[in-house]
Coordinates of C-alpha atoms in Angstrom, one line a residue:
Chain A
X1 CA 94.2 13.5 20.7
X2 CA 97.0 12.7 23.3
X3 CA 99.8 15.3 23.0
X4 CA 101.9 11.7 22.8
X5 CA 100.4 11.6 19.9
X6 CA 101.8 14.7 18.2
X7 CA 105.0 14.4 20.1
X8 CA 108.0 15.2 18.8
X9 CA 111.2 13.1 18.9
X10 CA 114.6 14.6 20.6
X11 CA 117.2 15.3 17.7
X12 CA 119.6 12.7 17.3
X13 CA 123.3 13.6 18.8
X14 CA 125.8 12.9 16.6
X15 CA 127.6 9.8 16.2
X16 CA 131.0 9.0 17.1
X17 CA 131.9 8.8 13.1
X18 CA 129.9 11.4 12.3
X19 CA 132.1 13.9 15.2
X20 CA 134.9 12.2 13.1
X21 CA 133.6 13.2 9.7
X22 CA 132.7 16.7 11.3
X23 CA 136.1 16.8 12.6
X24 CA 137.6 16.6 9.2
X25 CA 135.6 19.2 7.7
X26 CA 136.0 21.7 10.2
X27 CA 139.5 20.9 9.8
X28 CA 139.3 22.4 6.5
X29 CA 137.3 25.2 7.2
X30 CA 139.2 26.7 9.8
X31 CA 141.1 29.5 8.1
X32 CA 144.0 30.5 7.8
X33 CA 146.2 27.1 8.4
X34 CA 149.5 28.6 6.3
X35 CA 150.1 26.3 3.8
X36 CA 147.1 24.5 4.1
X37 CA 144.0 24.4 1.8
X38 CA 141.5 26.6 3.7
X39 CA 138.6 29.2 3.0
X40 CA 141.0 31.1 1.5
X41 CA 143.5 29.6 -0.4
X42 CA 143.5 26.0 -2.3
X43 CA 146.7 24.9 -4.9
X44 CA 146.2 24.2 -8.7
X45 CA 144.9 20.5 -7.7
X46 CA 144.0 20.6 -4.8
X47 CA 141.2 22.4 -3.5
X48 CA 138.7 23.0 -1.3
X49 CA 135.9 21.1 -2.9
X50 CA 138.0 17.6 -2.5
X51 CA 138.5 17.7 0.8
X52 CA 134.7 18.4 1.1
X53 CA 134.2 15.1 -1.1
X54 CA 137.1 13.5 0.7
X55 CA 135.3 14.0 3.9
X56 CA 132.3 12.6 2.9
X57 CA 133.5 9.3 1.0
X58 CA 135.7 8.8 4.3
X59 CA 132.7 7.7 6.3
X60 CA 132.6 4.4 4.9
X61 CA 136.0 3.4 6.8
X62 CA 135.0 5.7 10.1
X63 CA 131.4 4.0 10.4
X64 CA 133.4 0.4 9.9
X65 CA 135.8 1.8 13.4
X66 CA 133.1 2.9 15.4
X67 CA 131.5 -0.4 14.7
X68 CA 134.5 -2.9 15.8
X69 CA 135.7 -3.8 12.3
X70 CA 139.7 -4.3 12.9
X71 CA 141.7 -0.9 12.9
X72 CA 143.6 -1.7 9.5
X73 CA 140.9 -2.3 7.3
X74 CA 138.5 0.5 8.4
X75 CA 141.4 2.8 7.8
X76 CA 142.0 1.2 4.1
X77 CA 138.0 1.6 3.3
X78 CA 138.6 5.1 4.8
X79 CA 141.2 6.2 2.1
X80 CA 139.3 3.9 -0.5
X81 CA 136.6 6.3 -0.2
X82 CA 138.3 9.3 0.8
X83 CA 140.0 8.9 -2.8
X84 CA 136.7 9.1 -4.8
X85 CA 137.7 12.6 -6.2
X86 CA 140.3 14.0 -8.7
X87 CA 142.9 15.1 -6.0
X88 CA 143.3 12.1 -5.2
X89 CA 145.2 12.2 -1.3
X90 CA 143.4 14.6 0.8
X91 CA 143.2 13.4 4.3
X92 CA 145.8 10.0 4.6
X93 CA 147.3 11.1 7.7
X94 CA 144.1 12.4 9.3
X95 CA 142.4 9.1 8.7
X96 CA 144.9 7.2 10.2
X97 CA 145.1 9.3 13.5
X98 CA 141.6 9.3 14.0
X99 CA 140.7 5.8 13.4
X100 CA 142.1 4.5 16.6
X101 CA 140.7 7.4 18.7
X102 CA 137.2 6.9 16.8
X103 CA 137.5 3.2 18.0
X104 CA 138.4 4.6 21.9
X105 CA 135.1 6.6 21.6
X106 CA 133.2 4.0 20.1
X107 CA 134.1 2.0 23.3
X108 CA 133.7 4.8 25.7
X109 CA 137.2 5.2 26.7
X110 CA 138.9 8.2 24.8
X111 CA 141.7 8.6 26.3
X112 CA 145.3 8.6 25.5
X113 CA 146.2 5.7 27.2
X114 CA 143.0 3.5 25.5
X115 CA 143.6 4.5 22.3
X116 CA 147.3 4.1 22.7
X117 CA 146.4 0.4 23.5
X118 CA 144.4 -0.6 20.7
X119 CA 147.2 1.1 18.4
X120 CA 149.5 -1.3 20.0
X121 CA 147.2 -4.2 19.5
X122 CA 147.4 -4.0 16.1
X123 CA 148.1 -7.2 14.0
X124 CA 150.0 -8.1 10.7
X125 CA 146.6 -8.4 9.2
X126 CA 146.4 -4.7 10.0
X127 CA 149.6 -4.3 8.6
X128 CA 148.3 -5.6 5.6
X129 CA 145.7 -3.3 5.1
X130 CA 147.6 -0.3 5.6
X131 CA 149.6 -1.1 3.0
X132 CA 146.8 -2.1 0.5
X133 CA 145.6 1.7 1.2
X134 CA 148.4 2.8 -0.6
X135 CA 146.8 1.9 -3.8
X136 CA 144.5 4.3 -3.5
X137 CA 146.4 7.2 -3.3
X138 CA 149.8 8.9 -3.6
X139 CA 151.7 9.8 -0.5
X140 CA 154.6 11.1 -0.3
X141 CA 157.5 9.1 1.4
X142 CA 161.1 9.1 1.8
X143 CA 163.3 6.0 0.5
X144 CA 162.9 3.2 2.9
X145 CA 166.4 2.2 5.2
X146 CA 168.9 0.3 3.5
X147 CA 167.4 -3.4 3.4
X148 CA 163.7 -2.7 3.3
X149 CA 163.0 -2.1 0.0
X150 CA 160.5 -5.1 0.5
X151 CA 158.3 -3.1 2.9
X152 CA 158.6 0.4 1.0
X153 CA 154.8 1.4 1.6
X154 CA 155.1 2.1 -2.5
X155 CA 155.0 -1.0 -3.4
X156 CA 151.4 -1.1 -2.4
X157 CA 149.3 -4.5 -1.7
X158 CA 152.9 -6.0 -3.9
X159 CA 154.2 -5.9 0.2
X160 CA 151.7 -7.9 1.8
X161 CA 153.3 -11.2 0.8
X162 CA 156.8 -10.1 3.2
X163 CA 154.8 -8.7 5.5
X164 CA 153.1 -12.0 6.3
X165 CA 156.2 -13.3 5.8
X166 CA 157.9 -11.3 8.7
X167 CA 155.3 -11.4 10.8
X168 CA 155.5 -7.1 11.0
X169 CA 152.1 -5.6 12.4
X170 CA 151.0 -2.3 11.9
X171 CA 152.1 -1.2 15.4
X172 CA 155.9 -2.4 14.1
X173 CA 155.5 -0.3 11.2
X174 CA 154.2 3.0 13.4
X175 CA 157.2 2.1 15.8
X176 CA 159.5 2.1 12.7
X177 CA 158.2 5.2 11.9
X178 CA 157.9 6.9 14.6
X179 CA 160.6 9.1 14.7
X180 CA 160.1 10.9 10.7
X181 CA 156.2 11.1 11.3
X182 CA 154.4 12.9 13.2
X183 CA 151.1 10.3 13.1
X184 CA 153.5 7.3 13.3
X185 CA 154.5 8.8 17.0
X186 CA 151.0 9.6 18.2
X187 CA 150.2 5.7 17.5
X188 CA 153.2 5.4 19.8
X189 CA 153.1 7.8 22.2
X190 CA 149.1 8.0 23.0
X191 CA 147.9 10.6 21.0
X192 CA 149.3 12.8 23.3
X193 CA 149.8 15.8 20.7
X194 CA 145.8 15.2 19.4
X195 CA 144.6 15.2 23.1
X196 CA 146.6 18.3 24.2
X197 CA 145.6 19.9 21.2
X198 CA 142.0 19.0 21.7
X199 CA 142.0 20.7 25.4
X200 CA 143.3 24.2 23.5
X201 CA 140.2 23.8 21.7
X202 CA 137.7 23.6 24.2
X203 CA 139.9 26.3 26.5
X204 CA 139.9 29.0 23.2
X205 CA 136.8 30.8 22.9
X206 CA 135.3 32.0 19.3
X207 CA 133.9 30.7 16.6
X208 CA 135.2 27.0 16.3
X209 CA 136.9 27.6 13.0
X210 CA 138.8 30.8 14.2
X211 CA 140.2 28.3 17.0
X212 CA 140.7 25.8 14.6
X213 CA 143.4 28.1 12.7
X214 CA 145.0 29.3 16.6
X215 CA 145.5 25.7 17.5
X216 CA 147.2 24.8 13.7
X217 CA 149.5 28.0 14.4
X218 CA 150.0 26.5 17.9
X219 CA 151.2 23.2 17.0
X220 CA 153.1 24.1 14.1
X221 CA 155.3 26.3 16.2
X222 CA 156.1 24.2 18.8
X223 CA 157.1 21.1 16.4
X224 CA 158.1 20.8 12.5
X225 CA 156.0 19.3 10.4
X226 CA 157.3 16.0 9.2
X227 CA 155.2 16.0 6.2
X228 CA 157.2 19.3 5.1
X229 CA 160.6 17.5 6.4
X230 CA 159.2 14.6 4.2
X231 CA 158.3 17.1 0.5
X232 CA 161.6 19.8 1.5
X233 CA 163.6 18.4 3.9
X234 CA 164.0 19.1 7.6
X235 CA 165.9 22.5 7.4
X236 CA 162.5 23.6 5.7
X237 CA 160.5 22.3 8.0
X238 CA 162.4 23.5 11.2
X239 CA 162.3 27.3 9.8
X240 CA 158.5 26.8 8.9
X241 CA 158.5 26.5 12.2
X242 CA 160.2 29.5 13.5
X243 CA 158.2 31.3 11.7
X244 CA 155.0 29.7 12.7
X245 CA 156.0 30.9 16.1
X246 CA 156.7 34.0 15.2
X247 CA 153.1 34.5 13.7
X248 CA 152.1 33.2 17.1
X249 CA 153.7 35.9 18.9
X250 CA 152.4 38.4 16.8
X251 CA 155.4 39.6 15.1
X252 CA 154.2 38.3 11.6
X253 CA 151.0 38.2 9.9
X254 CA 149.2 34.7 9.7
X255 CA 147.2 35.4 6.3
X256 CA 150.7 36.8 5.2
X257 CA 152.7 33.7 6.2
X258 CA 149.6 31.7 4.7
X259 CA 149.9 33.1 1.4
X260 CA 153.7 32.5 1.5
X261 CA 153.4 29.2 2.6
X262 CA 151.5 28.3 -0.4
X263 CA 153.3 30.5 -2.8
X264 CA 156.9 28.6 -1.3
X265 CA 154.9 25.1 -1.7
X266 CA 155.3 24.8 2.4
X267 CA 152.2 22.4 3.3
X268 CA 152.4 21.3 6.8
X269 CA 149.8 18.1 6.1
X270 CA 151.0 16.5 9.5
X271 CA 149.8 19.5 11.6
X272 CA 146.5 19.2 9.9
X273 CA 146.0 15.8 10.8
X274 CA 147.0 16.3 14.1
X275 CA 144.3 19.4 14.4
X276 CA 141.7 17.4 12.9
X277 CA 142.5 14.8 15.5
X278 CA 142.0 17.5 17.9
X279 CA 138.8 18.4 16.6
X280 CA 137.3 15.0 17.0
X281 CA 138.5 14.9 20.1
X282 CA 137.1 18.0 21.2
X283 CA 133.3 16.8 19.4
X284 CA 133.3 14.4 21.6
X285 CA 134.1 16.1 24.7
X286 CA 130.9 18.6 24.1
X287 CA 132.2 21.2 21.3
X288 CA 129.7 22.9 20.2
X289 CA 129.2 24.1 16.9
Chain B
X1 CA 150.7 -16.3 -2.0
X2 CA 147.9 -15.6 -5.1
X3 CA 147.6 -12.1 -6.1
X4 CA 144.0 -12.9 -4.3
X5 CA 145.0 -12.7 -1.4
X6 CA 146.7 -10.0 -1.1
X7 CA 143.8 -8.2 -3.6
X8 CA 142.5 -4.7 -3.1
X9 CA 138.7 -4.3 -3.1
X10 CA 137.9 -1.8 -5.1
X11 CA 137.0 1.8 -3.6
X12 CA 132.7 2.0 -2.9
X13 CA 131.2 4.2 -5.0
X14 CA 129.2 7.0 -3.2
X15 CA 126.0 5.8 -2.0
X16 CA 122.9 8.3 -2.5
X17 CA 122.4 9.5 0.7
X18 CA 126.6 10.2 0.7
X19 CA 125.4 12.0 -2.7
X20 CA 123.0 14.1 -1.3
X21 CA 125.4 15.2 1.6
X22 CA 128.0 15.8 -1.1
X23 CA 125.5 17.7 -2.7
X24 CA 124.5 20.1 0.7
X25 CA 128.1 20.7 1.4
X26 CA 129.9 21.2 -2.4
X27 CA 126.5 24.0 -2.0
X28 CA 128.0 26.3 0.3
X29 CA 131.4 25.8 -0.6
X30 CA 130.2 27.4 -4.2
X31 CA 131.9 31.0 -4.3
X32 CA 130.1 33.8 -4.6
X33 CA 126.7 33.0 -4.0
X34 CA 125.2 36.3 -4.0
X35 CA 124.0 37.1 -0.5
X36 CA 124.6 33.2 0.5
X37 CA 126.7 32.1 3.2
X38 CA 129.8 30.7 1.0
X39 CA 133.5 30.4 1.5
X40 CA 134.0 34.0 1.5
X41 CA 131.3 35.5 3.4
X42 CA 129.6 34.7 6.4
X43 CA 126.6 36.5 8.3
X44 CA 126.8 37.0 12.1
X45 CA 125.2 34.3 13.5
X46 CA 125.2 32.3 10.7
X47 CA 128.6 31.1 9.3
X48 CA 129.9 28.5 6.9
X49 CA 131.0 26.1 10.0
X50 CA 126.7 25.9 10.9
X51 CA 126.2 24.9 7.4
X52 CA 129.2 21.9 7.5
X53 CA 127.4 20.8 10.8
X54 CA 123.8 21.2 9.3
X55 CA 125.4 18.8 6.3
X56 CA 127.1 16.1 8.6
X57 CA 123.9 16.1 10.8
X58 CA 121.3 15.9 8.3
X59 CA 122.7 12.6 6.8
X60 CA 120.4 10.0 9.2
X61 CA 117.3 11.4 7.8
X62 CA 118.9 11.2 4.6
X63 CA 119.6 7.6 4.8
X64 CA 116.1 7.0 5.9
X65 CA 114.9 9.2 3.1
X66 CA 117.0 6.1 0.9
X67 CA 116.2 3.5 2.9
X68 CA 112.6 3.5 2.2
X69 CA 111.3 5.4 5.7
X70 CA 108.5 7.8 4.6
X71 CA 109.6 11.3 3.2
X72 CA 107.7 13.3 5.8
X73 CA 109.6 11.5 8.7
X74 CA 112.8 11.0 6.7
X75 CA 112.6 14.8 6.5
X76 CA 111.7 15.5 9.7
X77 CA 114.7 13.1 11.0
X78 CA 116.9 15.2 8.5
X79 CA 115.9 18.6 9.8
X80 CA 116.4 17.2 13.6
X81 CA 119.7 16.4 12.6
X82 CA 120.8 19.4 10.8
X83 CA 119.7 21.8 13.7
X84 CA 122.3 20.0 16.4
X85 CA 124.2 23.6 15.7
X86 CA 123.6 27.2 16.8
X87 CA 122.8 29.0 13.8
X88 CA 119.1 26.7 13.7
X89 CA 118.1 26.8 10.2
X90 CA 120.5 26.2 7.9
X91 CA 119.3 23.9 4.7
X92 CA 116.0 23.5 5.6
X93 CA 114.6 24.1 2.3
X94 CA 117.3 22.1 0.7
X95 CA 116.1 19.4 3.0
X96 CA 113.0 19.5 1.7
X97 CA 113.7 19.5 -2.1
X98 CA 116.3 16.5 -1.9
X99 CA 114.3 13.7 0.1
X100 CA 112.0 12.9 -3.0
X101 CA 115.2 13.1 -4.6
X102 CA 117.1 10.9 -2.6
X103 CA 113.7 8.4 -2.6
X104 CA 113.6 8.5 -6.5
X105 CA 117.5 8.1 -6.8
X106 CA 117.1 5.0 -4.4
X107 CA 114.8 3.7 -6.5
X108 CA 116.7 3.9 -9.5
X109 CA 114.5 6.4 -11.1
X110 CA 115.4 9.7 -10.2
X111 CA 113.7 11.8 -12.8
X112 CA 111.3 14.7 -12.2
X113 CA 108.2 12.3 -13.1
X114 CA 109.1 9.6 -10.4
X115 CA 110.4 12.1 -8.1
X116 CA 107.0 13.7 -8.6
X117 CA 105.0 10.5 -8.4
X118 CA 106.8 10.4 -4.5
X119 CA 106.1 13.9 -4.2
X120 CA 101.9 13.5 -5.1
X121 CA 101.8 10.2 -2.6
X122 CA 102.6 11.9 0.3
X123 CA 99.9 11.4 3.3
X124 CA 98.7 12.8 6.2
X125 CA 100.9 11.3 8.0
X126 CA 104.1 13.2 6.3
X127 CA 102.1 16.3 6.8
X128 CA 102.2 15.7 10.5
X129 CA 105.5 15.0 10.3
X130 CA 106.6 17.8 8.1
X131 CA 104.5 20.3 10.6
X132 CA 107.3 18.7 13.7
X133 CA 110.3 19.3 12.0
X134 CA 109.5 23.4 12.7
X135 CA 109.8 22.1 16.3
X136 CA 113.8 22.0 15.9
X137 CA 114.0 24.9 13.9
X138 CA 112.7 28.9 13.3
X139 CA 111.8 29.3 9.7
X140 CA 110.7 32.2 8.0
X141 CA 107.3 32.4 7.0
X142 CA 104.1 34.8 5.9
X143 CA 101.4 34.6 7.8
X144 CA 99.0 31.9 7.0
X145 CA 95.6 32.7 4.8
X146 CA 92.4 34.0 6.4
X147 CA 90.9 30.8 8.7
X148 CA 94.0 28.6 8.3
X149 CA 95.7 29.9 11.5
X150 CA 94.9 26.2 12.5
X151 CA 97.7 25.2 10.3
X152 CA 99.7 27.8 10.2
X153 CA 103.4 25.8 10.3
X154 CA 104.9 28.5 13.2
X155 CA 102.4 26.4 15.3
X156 CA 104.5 23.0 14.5
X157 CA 103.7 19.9 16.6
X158 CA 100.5 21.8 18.2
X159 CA 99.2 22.2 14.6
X160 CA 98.9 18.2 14.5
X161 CA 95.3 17.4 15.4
X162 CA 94.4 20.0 12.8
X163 CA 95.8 18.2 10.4
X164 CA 95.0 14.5 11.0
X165 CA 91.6 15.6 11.7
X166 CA 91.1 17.9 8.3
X167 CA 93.3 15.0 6.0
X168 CA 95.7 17.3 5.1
X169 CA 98.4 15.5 3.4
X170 CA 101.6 16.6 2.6
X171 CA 101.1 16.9 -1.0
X172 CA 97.7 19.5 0.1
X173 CA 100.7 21.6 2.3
X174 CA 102.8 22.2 -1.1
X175 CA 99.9 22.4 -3.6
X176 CA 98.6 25.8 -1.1
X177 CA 102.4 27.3 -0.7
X178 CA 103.5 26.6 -4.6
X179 CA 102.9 30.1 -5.5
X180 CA 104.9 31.3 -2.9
X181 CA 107.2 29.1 -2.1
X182 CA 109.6 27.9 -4.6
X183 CA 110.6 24.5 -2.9
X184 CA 106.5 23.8 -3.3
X185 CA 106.6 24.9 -6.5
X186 CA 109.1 22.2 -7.4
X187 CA 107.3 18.9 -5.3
X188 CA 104.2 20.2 -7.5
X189 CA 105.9 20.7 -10.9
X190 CA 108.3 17.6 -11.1
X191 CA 111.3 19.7 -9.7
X192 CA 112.0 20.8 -12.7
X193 CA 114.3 23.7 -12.2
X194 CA 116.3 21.4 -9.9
X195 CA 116.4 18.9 -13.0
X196 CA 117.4 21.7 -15.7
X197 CA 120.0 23.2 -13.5
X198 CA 121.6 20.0 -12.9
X199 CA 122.4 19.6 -16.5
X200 CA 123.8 22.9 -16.7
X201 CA 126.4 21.8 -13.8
X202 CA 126.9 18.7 -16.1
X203 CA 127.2 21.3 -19.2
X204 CA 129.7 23.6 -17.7
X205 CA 133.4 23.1 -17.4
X206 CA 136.0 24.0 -14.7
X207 CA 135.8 23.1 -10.9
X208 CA 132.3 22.1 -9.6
X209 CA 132.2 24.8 -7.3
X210 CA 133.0 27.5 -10.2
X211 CA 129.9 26.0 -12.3
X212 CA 128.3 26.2 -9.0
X213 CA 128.1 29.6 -8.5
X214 CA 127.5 30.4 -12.4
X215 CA 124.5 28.1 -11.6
X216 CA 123.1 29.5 -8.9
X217 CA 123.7 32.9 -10.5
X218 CA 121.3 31.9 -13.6
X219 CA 118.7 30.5 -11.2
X220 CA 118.4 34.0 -9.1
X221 CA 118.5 35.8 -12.5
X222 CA 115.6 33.8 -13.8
X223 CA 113.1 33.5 -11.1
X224 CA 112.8 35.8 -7.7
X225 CA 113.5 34.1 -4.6
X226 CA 110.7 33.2 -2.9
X227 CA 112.7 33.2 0.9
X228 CA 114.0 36.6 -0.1
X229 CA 109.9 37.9 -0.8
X230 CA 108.8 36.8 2.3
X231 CA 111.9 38.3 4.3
X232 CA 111.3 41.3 2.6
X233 CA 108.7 41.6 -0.1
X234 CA 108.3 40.7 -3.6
X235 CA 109.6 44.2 -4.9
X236 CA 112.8 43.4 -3.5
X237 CA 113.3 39.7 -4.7
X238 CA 112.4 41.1 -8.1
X239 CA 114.8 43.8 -8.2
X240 CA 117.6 41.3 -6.9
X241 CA 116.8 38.7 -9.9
X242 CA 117.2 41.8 -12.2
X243 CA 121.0 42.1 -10.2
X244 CA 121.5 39.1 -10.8
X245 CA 120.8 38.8 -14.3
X246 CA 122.8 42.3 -14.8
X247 CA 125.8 40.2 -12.8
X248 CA 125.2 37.1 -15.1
X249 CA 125.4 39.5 -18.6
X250 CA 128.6 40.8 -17.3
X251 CA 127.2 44.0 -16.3
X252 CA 127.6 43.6 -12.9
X253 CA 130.1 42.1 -10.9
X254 CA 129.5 38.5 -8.9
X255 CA 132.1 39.4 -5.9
X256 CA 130.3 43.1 -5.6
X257 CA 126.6 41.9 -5.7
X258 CA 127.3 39.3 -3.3
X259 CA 128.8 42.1 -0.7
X260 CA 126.1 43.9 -1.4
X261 CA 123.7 41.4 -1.1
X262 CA 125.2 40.3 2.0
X263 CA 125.0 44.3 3.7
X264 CA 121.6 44.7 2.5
X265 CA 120.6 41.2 4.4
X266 CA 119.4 39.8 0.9
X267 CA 120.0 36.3 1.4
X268 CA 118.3 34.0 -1.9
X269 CA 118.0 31.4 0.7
X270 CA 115.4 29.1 -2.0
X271 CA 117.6 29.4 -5.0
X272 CA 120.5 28.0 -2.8
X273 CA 117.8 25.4 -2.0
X274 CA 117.6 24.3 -5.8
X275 CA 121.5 24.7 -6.5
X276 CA 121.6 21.8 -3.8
X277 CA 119.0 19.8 -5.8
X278 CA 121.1 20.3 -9.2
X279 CA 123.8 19.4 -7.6
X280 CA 123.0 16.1 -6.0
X281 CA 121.3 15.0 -9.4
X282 CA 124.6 15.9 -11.1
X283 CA 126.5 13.9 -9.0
X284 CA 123.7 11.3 -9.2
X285 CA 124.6 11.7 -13.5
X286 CA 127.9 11.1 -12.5
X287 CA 129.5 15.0 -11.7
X288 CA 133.4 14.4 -10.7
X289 CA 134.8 16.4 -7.8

């Protein structure tokens, strides 16, 4: 008997959508993210548990963006599946950050600039999509600008008929976006939040979920979260803020500002994207686990 | 412009393999799992952030295990997987329980006769394969009986030619550990305390990790764990079941045990093992998150 024959095979490394999936379950591990669901803390209906199952029904979409399906519709099977629990919208915004960057690693190019290209490739087919994924979740969204009541993202796959119409791709919509949330301008500004945030991970040292919580607290006190601007308004977000930072610094507790933040109703959901994001960025740059 | 075309495909349903991830991760996130690694306790070198890894990882051999690959090597792939993370072993056992599982639940028949039918089939081949996966991982174990250090498992890949050239199939491996070993006992006895505890999950109200712990609670109380009697000895497993069922009567309190547990390095690493099985035939049964 040949030792061949007894051989054993290497493990397999992990894929690019499973670093994604990975990504978004760390995400919610890492503990505490004030305001977030975490280890430690979940709300009356949303817990812990559906972002596990969120995580898991996501891979659907992420397996169809590693694999060249168009942006749009991976995203939309994404949510689809995401949705498959009682929660209802877990991880929106973290699909649609990482989609494009899972694409950029599927292609061997994650990088800023790559995945900042095939956000801007997008098409009104994509456009499409995106909007059909509203029907699989609530997300919270201001009233659309005076005129546009046509394209409100509520209105679901009821849009996609004036989307063709106008011609507007999902790039247009990100663009339109851009400047009230905080995934809308990564799509338009190369990820360049997810990257930087991604470095901080691989610089921290630690247990990867203990970083995971620095670099939520990191990013959260140098920008307000647009979800909160979006569910308070931006006064509320801009003091969540300052006293992000302050936890930062060390003059306030971050397991105390976490319980206020849920007790006050403060979820920064945009920062959490953005760090999950970060995480798959990181997976794929050799964190280790 | 039909409705068709602007039509929204309805959300995929979990697949079984998704299932049985579901099933590893909604396991550790079950809170408090007396002496288990769960959202509020965490050993050293062995924290909740190994077991997400372990669960994204293991999913490859858990697609093969559904996809019709042979259970040995399914496993083997699934244990390969769930290593690529720095605590090692993680849901080994769990592993082992849920690819006949998965196999019976592919083929539409995922009760404890078919699953034992799979179970009873297994050949040589699945032996050697089953002897490999220790390769990617350290796993506690007795010694082997007198004359059998041939096979004993610590020897993994090496232990090969033994077994191809005594026909030791994998069903001959679980048949000799069943007493001792309560992941055997269940490929030799239909898995039936995986079957009767996922009905109690279906039974129970509140949020699936709540029923969860309960679960697990009533399997420790019930049965000693056969991990803890070879990490320790049988005395101690026994006297932990009679904690647990003290805990379970309301003599006892869940959150104390498990701190206890936890200090006293009393970790009921099989019953976890079968609380996995429940719950991926639960959601199999059709369990909501």
């Amino acid at each position: 008997m040949s030792p061949a024959d007894s051989g054993v095979e290497p493990p397999p490394e992990r894929t690019v959508a499973q670093n994604a999936q990975l990504a978004l379950l760390l995400e919610v591990t890492g503990t505490p993210k004030p305001g977030n669901v975490d280890r430690a803390h979940d709300y009356d209906d949303l817990r812990f548990e559906h972002f596990v199952a969120g995580g898991v029904g996501a891979r659907r979409g992420l397996d169809l963006a590693a694999d060249g399906e168009r942006l749009g519709r991976a995203f939309e099977r994404a949510v689809a599946g995401m949705s498959q629990q009682r929660a209802g919208n877990t991880q929106f915004g973290a699909l649609l950050v990482l989609v494009p960057l899972v694409r950029a690693a599927a292609e061997d190019d994650l990088s800023g600039r790559h995945a900042g290209d095939l956000a801007e490739a997008t098409t009104v087919a994509d456009a499409a999509d995106f909007y059909r994924a509203f029907e699989h979740v609530d997300v919270a969204v201001d009233d659309p600008p005076e005129g546009m009541d046509a394209l409100d993202v509520r209105r679901g796959a009821e849009a996609v008929p004036a989307i063709e119409d106008r011609g507007v791709t999902l790039y247009d919509v990100m663009t339109d976006s851009a400047e009230i949330d905080g995934i809308a301008r990564e799509w338009t500004g190369e990820f360049d939040r997810s990257f930087d945030a991604a470095e901080r991970l691989l610089e921290l040292e630690g247990a990867v979920p203990d970083r995971t919580a620095r670099v939520f607290l990191e990013l959260l006190a140098a920008e307000p979260d647009t979800f909160v601007a979006t569910q308070h308004d931006r006064e509320t977000a801009e003091r969540a803020t300052e006293r992000a930072a302050a936890a930062l610094a060390g003059d306030a507790d971050p397991w105390t500002l976490a319980n206020e933040f849920v007790a006050e109703g403060i979820n920064p959901g945009t920062t959490a994207d953005l760090t999950a994001a970060a995480l798959f960025v990181a997976l794929e740059r050799g964190l280790e686990i």
